[in-house]
mmCIF file of C-alpha atoms and ligand atoms in Angstrom:
data_model
loop_
_atom_site.group_PDB
_atom_site.id
_atom_site.type_symbol
_atom_site.label_atom_id
_atom_site.label_comp_id
_atom_site.label_asym_id
_atom_site.label_seq_id
_atom_site.Cartn_x
_atom_site.Cartn_y
_atom_site.Cartn_z
ATOM 1 C CA MET V 254 -28.354 4.588 -15.517
ATOM 2 C CA GLY V 255 -26.438 7.472 -17.031
ATOM 3 C CA ALA V 256 -28.696 10.004 -15.405
ATOM 4 C CA ALA V 257 -28.146 8.368 -12.019
ATOM 5 C CA TRP V 258 -24.364 8.394 -12.019
ATOM 6 C CA ARG V 259 -24.193 11.844 -13.580
ATOM 7 C CA GLY V 260 -26.410 13.132 -10.775
ATOM 8 C CA VAL V 261 -23.916 11.741 -8.277
ATOM 9 C CA ARG V 262 -21.028 13.217 -10.255
ATOM 10 C CA ASP V 263 -22.593 16.664 -10.085
ATOM 11 C CA LEU V 264 -23.132 16.327 -6.357
ATOM 12 C CA PHE V 265 -19.477 15.381 -5.946
ATOM 13 C CA ARG V 266 -18.378 18.296 -8.109
ATOM 14 C CA ARG V 267 -20.344 20.715 -5.996
ATOM 15 C CA ALA V 268 -18.692 19.220 -2.914
ATOM 16 C CA GLY V 269 -15.282 19.958 -4.462
ATOM 17 C CA ILE V 270 -14.272 16.336 -5.053
ATOM 18 C CA ASP V 271 -11.790 16.515 -7.912
ATOM 19 C CA THR V 272 -12.270 12.904 -9.013
ATOM 20 C CA ALA V 273 -16.055 13.402 -9.159
ATOM 21 C CA GLU V 274 -16.695 11.620 -12.443
ATOM 22 C CA LEU V 275 -14.432 8.661 -11.792
ATOM 23 C CA ASP V 276 -15.816 8.171 -8.272
ATOM 24 C CA ALA V 277 -19.428 8.368 -9.491
ATOM 25 C CA ARG V 278 -18.790 5.792 -12.221
ATOM 26 C CA ILE V 279 -17.072 3.390 -9.816
ATOM 27 C CA PHE V 280 -19.977 3.629 -7.369
ATOM 28 C CA ALA V 281 -22.506 3.031 -10.164
ATOM 29 C CA GLU V 282 -20.600 -0.103 -11.216
ATOM 30 C CA VAL V 283 -20.660 -1.378 -7.639
ATOM 31 C CA ALA V 284 -24.253 -0.357 -6.837
ATOM 32 C CA PHE V 285 -25.674 -1.698 -10.109
ATOM 33 C CA GLY V 286 -23.407 -4.753 -10.137
ATOM 34 C CA MET V 287 -22.215 -3.977 -13.662
ATOM 35 C CA ASP V 288 -18.851 -3.639 -15.295
ATOM 36 C CA ARG V 289 -17.765 -0.447 -17.004
ATOM 37 C CA LEU V 290 -18.817 -1.540 -20.472
ATOM 38 C CA THR V 291 -22.293 -2.724 -19.465
ATOM 39 C CA LEU V 292 -22.832 0.573 -17.720
ATOM 40 C CA VAL V 293 -21.939 2.459 -20.891
ATOM 41 C CA ASN V 294 -24.160 0.224 -23.036
ATOM 42 C CA ARG V 295 -27.122 0.621 -20.703
ATOM 43 C CA GLU V 296 -26.610 4.377 -20.395
ATOM 44 C CA ARG V 297 -30.229 5.126 -21.404
ATOM 45 C CA ASP V 298 -31.910 2.439 -19.279
ATOM 46 C CA LEU V 299 -33.598 3.401 -16.065
ATOM 47 C CA ALA V 300 -31.883 2.204 -12.873
ATOM 48 C CA ALA V 301 -33.833 -0.116 -10.558
ATOM 49 C CA PRO V 302 -35.007 1.549 -7.303
ATOM 50 C CA ASP V 303 -32.898 -0.711 -5.061
ATOM 51 C CA HIS V 304 -29.861 -0.007 -7.219
ATOM 52 C CA LEU V 305 -30.482 3.703 -6.881
ATOM 53 C CA LYS V 306 -30.747 3.357 -3.134
ATOM 54 C CA ALA V 307 -27.442 1.500 -3.038
ATOM 55 C CA LEU V 308 -25.822 4.202 -5.158
ATOM 56 C CA GLU V 309 -27.090 6.910 -2.863
ATOM 57 C CA LYS V 310 -25.681 5.141 0.189
ATOM 58 C CA LEU V 311 -22.238 4.925 -1.386
ATOM 59 C CA ALA V 312 -22.418 8.573 -2.446
ATOM 60 C CA GLN V 313 -23.340 9.694 1.076
ATOM 61 C CA ARG V 314 -20.311 7.950 2.522
ATOM 62 C CA ARG V 315 -18.068 9.642 -0.038
ATOM 63 C CA LEU V 316 -19.594 13.018 0.765
ATOM 64 C CA ARG V 317 -18.726 12.451 4.424
ATOM 65 C CA GLY V 318 -15.062 12.175 3.464
ATOM 66 C CA GLU V 319 -14.606 8.437 3.261
ATOM 67 C CA PRO V 320 -12.216 7.537 0.424
ATOM 68 C CA VAL V 321 -13.498 5.437 -2.466
ATOM 69 C CA ALA V 322 -11.053 2.616 -1.728
ATOM 70 C CA ARG V 323 -12.445 2.276 1.821
ATOM 71 C CA ILE V 324 -16.048 2.341 0.662
ATOM 72 C CA ILE V 325 -15.615 -0.350 -1.946
ATOM 73 C CA GLY V 326 -12.975 -2.166 0.140
ATOM 74 C CA GLU V 327 -10.517 -2.399 -2.682
ATOM 75 C CA ARG V 328 -7.697 -0.544 -4.378
ATOM 76 C CA GLY V 329 -5.637 -1.083 -7.506
ATOM 77 C CA PHE V 330 -1.863 -1.269 -7.042
ATOM 78 C CA TRP V 331 0.689 -2.422 -9.616
ATOM 79 C CA GLY V 332 -2.256 -3.297 -11.873
ATOM 80 C CA LEU V 333 -3.651 -5.745 -9.289
ATOM 81 C CA ALA V 334 -6.745 -5.346 -7.117
ATOM 82 C CA PHE V 335 -6.059 -5.440 -3.368
ATOM 83 C CA ARG V 336 -8.806 -6.119 -0.853
ATOM 84 C CA LEU V 337 -8.650 -3.860 2.226
ATOM 85 C CA ASN V 338 -9.943 -3.971 5.780
ATOM 86 C CA ASP V 339 -9.795 -1.643 8.776
ATOM 87 C CA ALA V 340 -6.286 -2.790 9.644
ATOM 88 C CA THR V 341 -4.736 -2.028 6.263
ATOM 89 C CA LEU V 342 -3.562 1.216 4.762
ATOM 90 C CA VAL V 343 -4.937 2.061 1.323
ATOM 91 C CA PRO V 344 -1.979 1.283 -0.973
ATOM 92 C CA ARG V 345 -0.521 4.478 -2.462
ATOM 93 C CA PRO V 346 0.673 4.935 -6.014
ATOM 94 C CA GLU V 347 4.016 6.295 -4.723
ATOM 95 C CA THR V 348 4.694 2.931 -3.114
ATOM 96 C CA GLU V 349 4.860 1.356 -6.582
ATOM 97 C CA MET V 350 8.284 2.985 -6.726
ATOM 98 C CA LEU V 351 9.520 0.501 -4.128
ATOM 99 C CA VAL V 352 8.163 -2.361 -6.204
ATOM 100 C CA GLN V 353 9.942 -1.004 -9.272
ATOM 101 C CA ARG V 354 13.245 -0.779 -7.415
ATOM 102 C CA GLY V 355 12.623 -4.169 -5.794
ATOM 103 C CA LEU V 356 12.256 -5.711 -9.269
ATOM 104 C CA GLU V 357 15.652 -4.370 -10.284
ATOM 105 C CA ILE V 358 17.244 -5.748 -7.133
ATOM 106 C CA VAL V 359 15.822 -9.286 -7.124
ATOM 107 C CA GLY V 360 15.410 -9.687 -10.890
ATOM 108 C CA PRO V 361 18.936 -10.978 -11.592
ATOM 109 C CA LEU V 362 18.951 -13.349 -8.575
ATOM 110 C CA ASP V 363 18.218 -17.061 -8.416
ATOM 111 C CA HIS V 364 15.385 -17.986 -6.031
ATOM 112 C CA PRO V 365 15.530 -14.695 -4.158
ATOM 113 C CA LYS V 366 13.934 -14.291 -0.743
ATOM 114 C CA ILE V 367 12.363 -11.102 0.469
ATOM 115 C CA LEU V 368 11.037 -9.868 3.785
ATOM 116 C CA ASP V 369 8.346 -7.164 4.030
ATOM 117 C CA LEU V 370 7.952 -5.458 7.394
ATOM 118 C CA GLY V 371 4.521 -3.956 8.132
ATOM 119 C CA THR V 372 2.926 -5.566 5.123
ATOM 120 C CA GLY V 373 -0.636 -4.281 5.551
ATOM 121 C CA SER V 374 -2.616 -5.421 2.511
ATOM 122 C CA GLY V 375 0.516 -7.220 1.302
ATOM 123 C CA CYS V 376 0.698 -4.981 -1.738
ATOM 124 C CA ILE V 377 4.500 -4.724 -1.958
ATOM 125 C CA PRO V 378 5.530 -8.398 -1.718
ATOM 126 C CA ILE V 379 2.507 -9.653 -3.654
ATOM 127 C CA ALA V 380 3.254 -7.288 -6.534
ATOM 128 C CA LEU V 381 6.851 -8.576 -6.574
ATOM 129 C CA LEU V 382 5.752 -12.221 -6.326
ATOM 130 C CA THR V 383 3.542 -11.866 -9.389
ATOM 131 C CA GLU V 384 6.585 -10.741 -11.387
ATOM 132 C CA PHE V 385 8.982 -13.613 -10.601
ATOM 133 C CA SER V 386 7.931 -17.225 -10.188
ATOM 134 C CA ASP V 387 11.060 -18.250 -8.229
ATOM 135 C CA LEU V 388 10.711 -15.473 -5.647
ATOM 136 C CA SER V 389 9.415 -16.186 -2.132
ATOM 137 C CA ALA V 390 8.354 -13.733 0.542
ATOM 138 C CA ILE V 391 7.787 -13.494 4.260
ATOM 139 C CA ALA V 392 5.424 -10.723 5.320
ATOM 140 C CA VAL V 393 5.329 -9.425 8.896
ATOM 141 C CA ASP V 394 2.687 -7.269 10.534
ATOM 142 C CA LEU V 395 1.622 -6.476 14.084
ATOM 143 C CA SER V 396 -1.998 -6.918 13.101
ATOM 144 C CA SER V 397 -3.410 -10.399 12.506
ATOM 145 C CA GLU V 398 -6.317 -8.773 10.685
ATOM 146 C CA ALA V 399 -3.914 -7.167 8.227
ATOM 147 C CA LEU V 400 -2.210 -10.529 7.721
ATOM 148 C CA ASP V 401 -5.579 -12.176 6.992
ATOM 149 C CA MET V 402 -6.135 -9.587 4.291
ATOM 150 C CA ALA V 403 -2.615 -10.017 2.914
ATOM 151 C CA ARG V 404 -3.127 -13.789 2.642
ATOM 152 C CA PHE V 405 -6.449 -13.240 0.904
ATOM 153 C CA ASN V 406 -4.734 -10.954 -1.591
ATOM 154 C CA ALA V 407 -1.911 -13.440 -2.121
ATOM 155 C CA SER V 408 -4.448 -16.195 -2.885
ATOM 156 C CA ARG V 409 -6.353 -13.954 -5.196
ATOM 157 C CA HIS V 410 -3.216 -13.290 -7.196
ATOM 158 C CA SER V 411 -2.113 -16.931 -7.103
ATOM 159 C CA VAL V 412 1.119 -16.459 -5.164
ATOM 160 C CA ILE V 413 0.028 -17.851 -1.790
ATOM 161 C CA GLU V 414 2.362 -20.905 -2.029
ATOM 162 C CA ARG V 415 5.334 -18.550 -1.968
ATOM 163 C CA PHE V 416 3.921 -16.126 0.597
ATOM 164 C CA GLU V 417 4.278 -16.651 4.320
ATOM 165 C CA THR V 418 2.871 -14.345 6.995
ATOM 166 C CA ARG V 419 4.143 -13.869 10.523
ATOM 167 C CA GLN V 420 2.627 -11.771 13.245
ATOM 168 C CA GLY V 421 4.764 -9.517 15.393
ATOM 169 C CA SER V 422 6.811 -6.362 15.663
ATOM 170 C CA TRP V 423 9.439 -5.777 12.947
ATOM 171 C CA PHE V 424 12.091 -8.520 13.223
ATOM 172 C CA ASP V 425 10.608 -10.232 16.313
ATOM 173 C CA PRO V 426 9.010 -13.077 14.335
ATOM 174 C CA VAL V 427 12.104 -13.543 12.141
ATOM 175 C CA LYS V 428 14.483 -16.323 13.202
ATOM 176 C CA PRO V 429 18.053 -15.278 14.075
ATOM 177 C CA ASP V 430 19.603 -17.163 11.148
ATOM 178 C CA GLU V 431 17.082 -16.117 8.474
ATOM 179 C CA ARG V 432 18.561 -13.908 5.763
ATOM 180 C CA PHE V 433 17.017 -12.138 2.814
ATOM 181 C CA ASP V 434 18.185 -10.706 -0.478
ATOM 182 C CA LEU V 435 15.804 -7.813 -0.008
ATOM 183 C CA ILE V 436 14.201 -6.381 3.106
ATOM 184 C CA VAL V 437 11.516 -3.881 2.237
ATOM 185 C CA SER V 438 9.181 -1.747 4.308
ATOM 186 C CA ASN V 439 6.744 1.096 3.970
ATOM 187 C CA PRO V 440 6.536 1.769 7.698
ATOM 188 C CA PRO V 441 4.361 4.327 9.485
ATOM 189 C CA TYR V 442 6.312 7.569 9.210
ATOM 190 C CA ILE V 443 4.016 10.414 10.214
ATOM 191 C CA GLU V 444 4.947 12.378 13.336
ATOM 192 C CA SER V 445 2.288 11.613 15.955
ATOM 193 C CA ALA V 446 1.381 15.280 16.382
ATOM 194 C CA ALA V 447 0.987 15.808 12.617
ATOM 195 C CA ILE V 448 -1.678 13.131 12.160
ATOM 196 C CA GLU V 449 -4.450 15.566 13.099
ATOM 197 C CA THR V 450 -3.373 17.858 10.244
ATOM 198 C CA LEU V 451 -3.694 15.212 7.517
ATOM 199 C CA MET V 452 -6.549 15.178 5.022
ATOM 200 C CA VAL V 453 -9.793 13.664 6.326
ATOM 201 C CA GLU V 454 -9.511 10.657 4.005
ATOM 202 C CA VAL V 455 -6.290 9.646 5.712
ATOM 203 C CA ARG V 456 -6.784 11.003 9.222
ATOM 204 C CA ASP V 457 -10.181 9.479 9.817
ATOM 205 C CA HIS V 458 -10.036 6.389 7.616
ATOM 206 C CA ASP V 459 -6.540 4.920 7.529
ATOM 207 C CA PRO V 460 -5.497 2.872 10.572
ATOM 208 C CA ARG V 461 -3.491 4.958 13.055
ATOM 209 C CA LEU V 462 -1.084 2.092 13.570
ATOM 210 C CA ALA V 463 -0.176 2.301 9.890
ATOM 211 C CA LEU V 464 0.477 6.050 10.053
ATOM 212 C CA ASP V 465 1.979 6.896 13.428
ATOM 213 C CA GLY V 466 5.769 6.921 13.363
ATOM 214 C CA GLY V 467 6.131 8.175 16.933
ATOM 215 C CA PRO V 468 7.002 11.674 18.177
ATOM 216 C CA ASP V 469 9.513 12.411 15.392
ATOM 217 C CA GLY V 470 8.093 10.018 12.779
ATOM 218 C CA LEU V 471 11.338 8.034 12.759
ATOM 219 C CA ARG V 472 10.734 5.358 15.387
ATOM 220 C CA PRO V 473 10.123 2.526 12.896
ATOM 221 C CA TYR V 474 13.335 3.348 11.015
ATOM 222 C CA ARG V 475 15.354 3.031 14.210
ATOM 223 C CA ALA V 476 13.758 -0.320 14.993
ATOM 224 C CA ILE V 477 14.323 -1.613 11.459
ATOM 225 C CA ALA V 478 17.896 -0.284 11.216
ATOM 226 C CA ARG V 479 18.892 -1.966 14.482
ATOM 227 C CA ASP V 480 18.316 -5.502 13.209
ATOM 228 C CA ALA V 481 18.293 -5.294 9.415
ATOM 229 C CA ALA V 482 22.003 -5.974 8.806
ATOM 230 C CA ALA V 483 21.818 -9.277 10.676
ATOM 231 C CA HIS V 484 19.101 -10.492 8.312
ATOM 232 C CA LEU V 485 20.541 -9.472 4.943
ATOM 233 C CA THR V 486 22.562 -11.730 2.654
ATOM 234 C CA PRO V 487 26.063 -10.372 1.886
ATOM 235 C CA ASP V 488 24.744 -8.495 -1.170
ATOM 236 C CA GLY V 489 21.354 -7.853 0.400
ATOM 237 C CA VAL V 490 19.514 -4.568 0.103
ATOM 238 C CA LEU V 491 17.296 -2.662 2.504
ATOM 239 C CA LEU V 492 14.596 -0.654 0.757
ATOM 240 C CA LEU V 493 12.473 1.750 2.766
ATOM 241 C CA GLU V 494 9.722 4.181 1.902
ATOM 242 C CA ILE V 495 10.175 7.527 3.641
ATOM 243 C CA GLY V 496 8.202 10.737 3.981
ATOM 244 C CA THR V 497 9.144 14.044 2.420
ATOM 245 C CA GLY V 498 12.123 15.545 4.220
ATOM 246 C CA GLN V 499 13.124 12.362 6.063
ATOM 247 C CA GLY V 500 15.997 11.437 3.739
ATOM 248 C CA LYS V 501 18.758 12.956 5.836
ATOM 249 C CA ASP V 502 17.510 11.597 9.158
ATOM 250 C CA VAL V 503 16.896 8.095 7.847
ATOM 251 C CA THR V 504 20.296 8.105 6.131
ATOM 252 C CA GLY V 505 21.863 9.057 9.469
ATOM 253 C CA ILE V 506 20.024 6.288 11.322
ATOM 254 C CA LEU V 507 21.119 3.684 8.767
ATOM 255 C CA ALA V 508 24.711 4.895 8.698
ATOM 256 C CA ALA V 509 24.854 4.545 12.478
ATOM 257 C CA SER V 510 23.777 0.909 12.047
ATOM 258 C CA GLY V 511 26.627 0.098 9.662
ATOM 259 C CA PHE V 512 25.093 0.792 6.245
ATOM 260 C CA ASN V 513 27.680 2.490 4.052
ATOM 261 C CA ARG V 514 26.030 2.716 0.648
ATOM 262 C CA ILE V 515 22.866 4.728 1.080
ATOM 263 C CA GLU V 516 20.894 6.437 -1.623
ATOM 264 C CA VAL V 517 17.762 8.591 -1.357
ATOM 265 C CA GLY V 518 15.244 8.284 -4.204
ATOM 266 C CA HIS V 519 12.656 10.873 -5.241
ATOM 267 C CA ASP V 520 9.133 10.304 -6.539
ATOM 268 C CA LEU V 521 7.632 11.847 -9.679
ATOM 269 C CA GLY V 522 6.557 14.856 -7.635
ATOM 270 C CA GLY V 523 10.209 15.460 -6.766
ATOM 271 C CA HIS V 524 9.719 14.483 -3.113
ATOM 272 C CA GLU V 525 12.059 12.229 -1.176
ATOM 273 C CA ARG V 526 10.280 8.892 -1.182
ATOM 274 C CA MET V 527 12.642 6.009 -0.545
ATOM 275 C CA VAL V 528 15.996 5.003 0.813
ATOM 276 C CA VAL V 529 18.056 2.161 -0.627
ATOM 277 C CA ALA V 530 20.813 0.913 1.681
ATOM 278 C CA ARG V 531 23.559 -1.710 1.495
ATOM 279 C CA ILE V 532 26.616 -2.705 3.438
ATOM 280 C CA GLU V 533 29.751 -3.031 1.344
ATOM 281 C CA PRO V 534 32.697 -4.826 2.842
ATOM 282 C CA ALA V 535 35.758 -2.653 3.369
ATOM 283 C CA SER V 536 38.344 -3.496 0.708
HETATM 284 N N1 LIG K 663 3.202 -1.912 3.410
HETATM 285 C C1 LIG K 663 1.848 -1.509 3.357
HETATM 286 C C2 LIG K 663 1.617 -0.569 2.207
HETATM 287 O O1 LIG K 663 2.531 -0.129 1.576
HETATM 288 C C3 LIG K 663 1.428 -0.867 4.674
HETATM 289 C C4 LIG K 663 2.133 0.398 4.939
HETATM 290 C C5 LIG K 663 1.737 0.986 6.285
HETATM 291 O O2 LIG K 663 0.812 0.507 6.928
HETATM 292 N N2 LIG K 663 2.417 2.010 6.698
HETATM 293 O O3 LIG K 663 0.509 -0.249 1.907
#
């Protein structure tokens, strides 16, 4: 078995894949139907021919630029496994920053309610739901396929009773009098024209709908900013993921919609990654 996955690793290395060893091991686990430990213990055993064939198929897809998460249909986020389909973005590690901030915001509250706009796999609200048993979430997405996946993930992580999905555009499926302690979103924020310049893994394998933020990449922020204030509790917080360099523009959009306490947060790479916005009453 060891010889098989190391062969794949070497192929990946020659193709310039920098996670060659990790990818090869993950594929061997999937193709051989074994967990990590079994694979290590059976290092010297010979792999069965049908297992080898399965491994080769996975490796070929990787060599054609498909990301591992797409091939195995799953990605870890906040220590939880999220199932993916064609309608969901692969959850990114940077997005865990929003979960971290979300925890700080809803943690002190009693029975907090959150709204996630453009939920995709449901990774953000589901991660938060697993942390607090009195939290409930509504997750909105344009895609019913994404919502199916989000519900599957919520069941898998035993939070489905507190997780509601609604199909539609941004606040359309939210009732006029519904208010939330936290409204969160990792919306599509890539400028339409820049999508062709992204790495193959993203450009060819993530859903366009989840990437395309319109001509200037800011369209979703305008749509969210327009209606967010009407759906926040008096102390409610709006938490948005942004792309590098969008801090100033998004701050401007939110300020024009009445937000007066706006903060831009940076990720570990030092890039602008999120905006936290509130409305404080004039004193
Ligand atoms: N909210 C989902 C995520 O963070 C989807 C984001 C998106 O499709 N832009 O993965």
